[in-house]
Coordinates of C-alpha atoms in Angstrom, one line a residue:
M21 CA 12.1 -34.7 11.8
S22 CA 10.2 -34.4 15.1
N23 CA 12.0 -34.3 18.5
F24 CA 10.4 -37.6 19.3
K25 CA 11.8 -39.3 16.2
K26 CA 15.2 -37.9 17.0
R27 CA 15.0 -39.0 20.7
F28 CA 13.8 -42.5 19.6
I29 CA 16.5 -43.0 16.9
I30 CA 19.3 -41.8 19.2
S31 CA 18.1 -44.1 22.0
L32 CA 17.9 -47.1 19.7
L33 CA 21.5 -46.4 18.6
A34 CA 22.8 -45.8 22.1
F35 CA 21.5 -49.0 23.7
P36 CA 23.3 -51.5 21.5
L37 CA 26.4 -49.3 21.8
I38 CA 26.2 -49.6 25.5
Y39 CA 25.7 -53.3 25.2
I40 CA 28.9 -53.7 23.1
L41 CA 30.9 -51.4 25.4
L42 CA 30.1 -53.6 28.4
Y43 CA 32.9 -55.8 27.1
L44 CA 35.3 -52.9 26.7
K45 CA 35.9 -51.9 30.3
V46 CA 38.7 -49.3 29.8
L47 CA 36.8 -47.5 26.9
F48 CA 33.5 -47.5 28.8
N49 CA 35.0 -46.2 32.0
L50 CA 36.6 -43.4 29.9
L51 CA 33.2 -42.7 28.3
I52 CA 31.6 -42.5 31.8
V53 CA 34.2 -39.8 32.9
I54 CA 33.7 -37.9 29.7
I55 CA 29.9 -37.8 30.1
F56 CA 30.3 -36.8 33.7
L57 CA 32.5 -33.9 32.6
F58 CA 29.9 -32.7 30.1
C59 CA 27.3 -32.9 32.9
L60 CA 29.5 -30.9 35.2
Y61 CA 30.0 -28.3 32.5
E62 CA 26.3 -28.0 31.9
W63 CA 25.5 -27.8 35.6
V64 CA 27.9 -24.9 36.0
K65 CA 26.5 -23.1 33.0
I66 CA 22.9 -23.4 34.2
F67 CA 23.5 -21.2 37.3
K68 CA 24.3 -17.6 37.1
K69 CA 24.4 -17.4 40.9
K70 CA 26.1 -20.2 42.7
N71 CA 23.7 -21.0 45.6
I72 CA 23.2 -23.9 47.9
I73 CA 21.4 -25.9 45.2
F74 CA 24.3 -25.5 42.9
F75 CA 26.8 -26.9 45.4
L76 CA 24.4 -29.7 46.5
G77 CA 24.1 -30.6 42.8
L78 CA 27.9 -30.8 42.4
L79 CA 27.9 -33.2 45.4
I80 CA 25.2 -35.3 43.8
L81 CA 27.0 -35.4 40.5
F82 CA 30.1 -36.8 42.1
I83 CA 28.1 -39.4 44.0
F84 CA 26.5 -40.3 40.7
L85 CA 30.0 -40.7 39.1
I86 CA 31.3 -43.0 41.9
S87 CA 28.1 -45.0 41.9
L88 CA 28.1 -45.4 38.2
I89 CA 31.7 -46.6 38.1
R90 CA 31.1 -49.0 41.0
I91 CA 28.0 -50.6 39.5
Y92 CA 29.5 -50.9 36.0
N93 CA 32.7 -52.5 37.2
Y94 CA 31.0 -54.9 39.7
E95 CA 31.1 -57.8 37.2
D96 CA 32.8 -58.6 33.9
F97 CA 29.5 -58.5 32.1
N98 CA 27.2 -56.6 34.4
L99 CA 23.6 -57.3 33.4
K100 CA 22.3 -55.3 36.3
F101 CA 24.0 -52.2 34.9
L102 CA 22.3 -52.8 31.5
W103 CA 19.0 -53.3 33.4
L104 CA 19.2 -49.9 35.0
I105 CA 20.0 -48.2 31.7
L106 CA 17.1 -50.0 30.0
L107 CA 14.8 -49.2 32.9
T108 CA 15.7 -45.5 32.7
W109 CA 15.1 -45.5 28.9
L110 CA 11.7 -47.2 29.2
T111 CA 10.6 -44.8 31.9
D112 CA 11.4 -41.9 29.7
I113 CA 9.9 -43.3 26.6
G114 CA 6.8 -44.5 28.5
G115 CA 6.2 -41.1 29.9
Y116 CA 6.6 -39.4 26.6
I117 CA 4.3 -41.8 24.6
F118 CA 1.5 -42.1 27.1
G119 CA 1.6 -38.4 27.8
K120 CA 1.2 -37.6 24.1
L121 CA -1.4 -40.3 23.5
F122 CA -3.7 -39.7 26.5
G123 CA -2.8 -36.2 27.8
G124 CA -5.2 -35.5 30.7
P125 CA -4.6 -33.9 34.1
K126 CA -1.2 -32.3 34.8
L127 CA 1.0 -34.2 37.2
I128 CA 2.5 -31.1 38.8
K129 CA 2.2 -27.3 38.2
I130 CA 6.0 -26.6 37.8
S131 CA 6.1 -29.0 34.8
P132 CA 3.1 -28.4 32.5
N133 CA 4.1 -31.2 30.0
K134 CA 4.1 -33.9 32.7
T135 CA 0.7 -35.7 33.0
W136 CA -0.6 -38.5 35.2
A137 CA -1.0 -40.5 32.1
G138 CA 2.7 -40.1 31.4
A139 CA 3.6 -41.0 34.9
V140 CA 1.5 -44.2 34.7
G141 CA 3.0 -45.0 31.3
S142 CA 6.5 -44.6 32.7
I143 CA 5.8 -47.2 35.4
I144 CA 4.1 -49.6 33.0
L145 CA 6.8 -49.6 30.3
S146 CA 9.6 -49.7 32.9
Q147 CA 8.4 -53.1 34.1
F148 CA 9.5 -54.6 30.7
A149 CA 13.1 -53.9 31.7
I150 CA 13.2 -57.2 33.6
L151 CA 13.2 -59.0 30.2
I152 CA 16.9 -58.1 29.9
F153 CA 17.6 -60.9 32.5
L154 CA 16.6 -63.4 29.9
L155 CA 20.1 -63.0 28.5
D156 CA 21.3 -64.8 31.7
H157 CA 20.3 -68.4 31.5
N158 CA 21.1 -68.8 35.2
Y159 CA 18.8 -66.0 36.3
Q160 CA 16.1 -66.9 38.8
F161 CA 13.1 -64.6 39.1
N162 CA 12.8 -62.6 42.3
I163 CA 9.7 -60.5 43.1
Y164 CA 12.0 -58.0 44.7
I165 CA 13.1 -56.9 41.2
I166 CA 9.5 -55.9 40.4
F167 CA 9.4 -53.6 43.5
L168 CA 12.8 -52.2 42.6
Q169 CA 11.6 -51.4 39.1
L170 CA 8.6 -49.6 40.5
F171 CA 10.7 -47.6 42.9
F172 CA 13.4 -46.8 40.4
S173 CA 10.9 -45.6 37.8
I174 CA 9.3 -43.2 40.4
I175 CA 12.7 -42.0 41.5
G176 CA 13.7 -41.4 37.9
K177 CA 10.5 -39.4 37.2
I178 CA 11.2 -37.3 40.3
G179 CA 14.7 -36.6 39.1
D180 CA 13.3 -35.5 35.8
I181 CA 10.9 -33.1 37.5
L182 CA 13.6 -31.7 39.7
M183 CA 15.8 -31.0 36.8
F184 CA 12.9 -29.3 35.0
Y185 CA 12.3 -27.1 38.0
I186 CA 16.0 -26.1 38.3
K187 CA 16.1 -25.2 34.6
R188 CA 12.9 -23.2 34.9
K189 CA 14.2 -21.3 37.9
N190 CA 17.3 -20.4 35.9
K191 CA 15.3 -19.6 32.8
K192 CA 16.8 -22.5 30.7
K193 CA 14.8 -24.7 28.3
D194 CA 17.6 -27.3 28.0
T195 CA 20.9 -27.8 29.8
S196 CA 22.6 -27.5 26.4
N197 CA 22.0 -28.5 22.8
L198 CA 24.9 -31.0 22.5
I199 CA 22.5 -34.0 21.7
P200 CA 20.1 -33.5 18.8
G201 CA 16.5 -33.8 19.9
H202 CA 17.5 -34.4 23.5
G203 CA 19.1 -31.1 24.6
G204 CA 22.1 -31.7 26.8
F205 CA 23.6 -34.6 28.7
L206 CA 21.9 -33.6 31.9
D207 CA 18.6 -33.6 30.1
R208 CA 19.2 -37.2 29.3
V209 CA 20.6 -38.4 32.7
D210 CA 18.5 -36.4 35.1
G211 CA 16.5 -39.5 36.0
L212 CA 19.4 -41.9 35.6
I213 CA 21.4 -40.0 38.2
W214 CA 19.0 -41.0 41.0
I215 CA 18.4 -44.5 39.6
I216 CA 22.1 -45.2 39.7
I217 CA 22.7 -43.7 43.1
F218 CA 19.8 -45.7 44.7
G219 CA 20.7 -48.7 42.6
N220 CA 24.2 -48.6 44.0
I221 CA 22.7 -48.8 47.5
L222 CA 19.9 -51.4 46.9
I223 CA 21.3 -53.9 44.4

């Protein structure tokens, strides 16, 4: 089975699980802490030498944890939290599919697999995340959401590139191999980290 099929299947299974866990506050908060601890473990393992980037990363991870818990617990059924998760997933999938289909010029030298086609695909597909609000019959469309989706998609892509750069500098392909077809937890949440942090500020 190809890595893409593994990534797609795991993503399809994960999203409905997250939806169900939105109703189970205690369990999901525990899951958030467990994922954070895995991310912390992977971050420590990446660095042989603990430099300023290492300690800055630790600070960012703790801000991510606080932001994630705050956003998740903001409402009993937080559709905005689900929206951010879906937006992150669509950004990732859009970049992968468009990059594979169209290839083309490289987006940045430090990440040879990232293309402009993938970046555009990330932005295009992420715009469909707004459809999650159809679950709320009282939701009123606001153009501000479209701009937020654009911003979050770009921020998520930058987070992805930053993590790739850090792994490359430390001679790592993945942060770990804990998730089949995905690498480690940090490989999956590298974009989500920044989307959640800025989401906590802007929504």
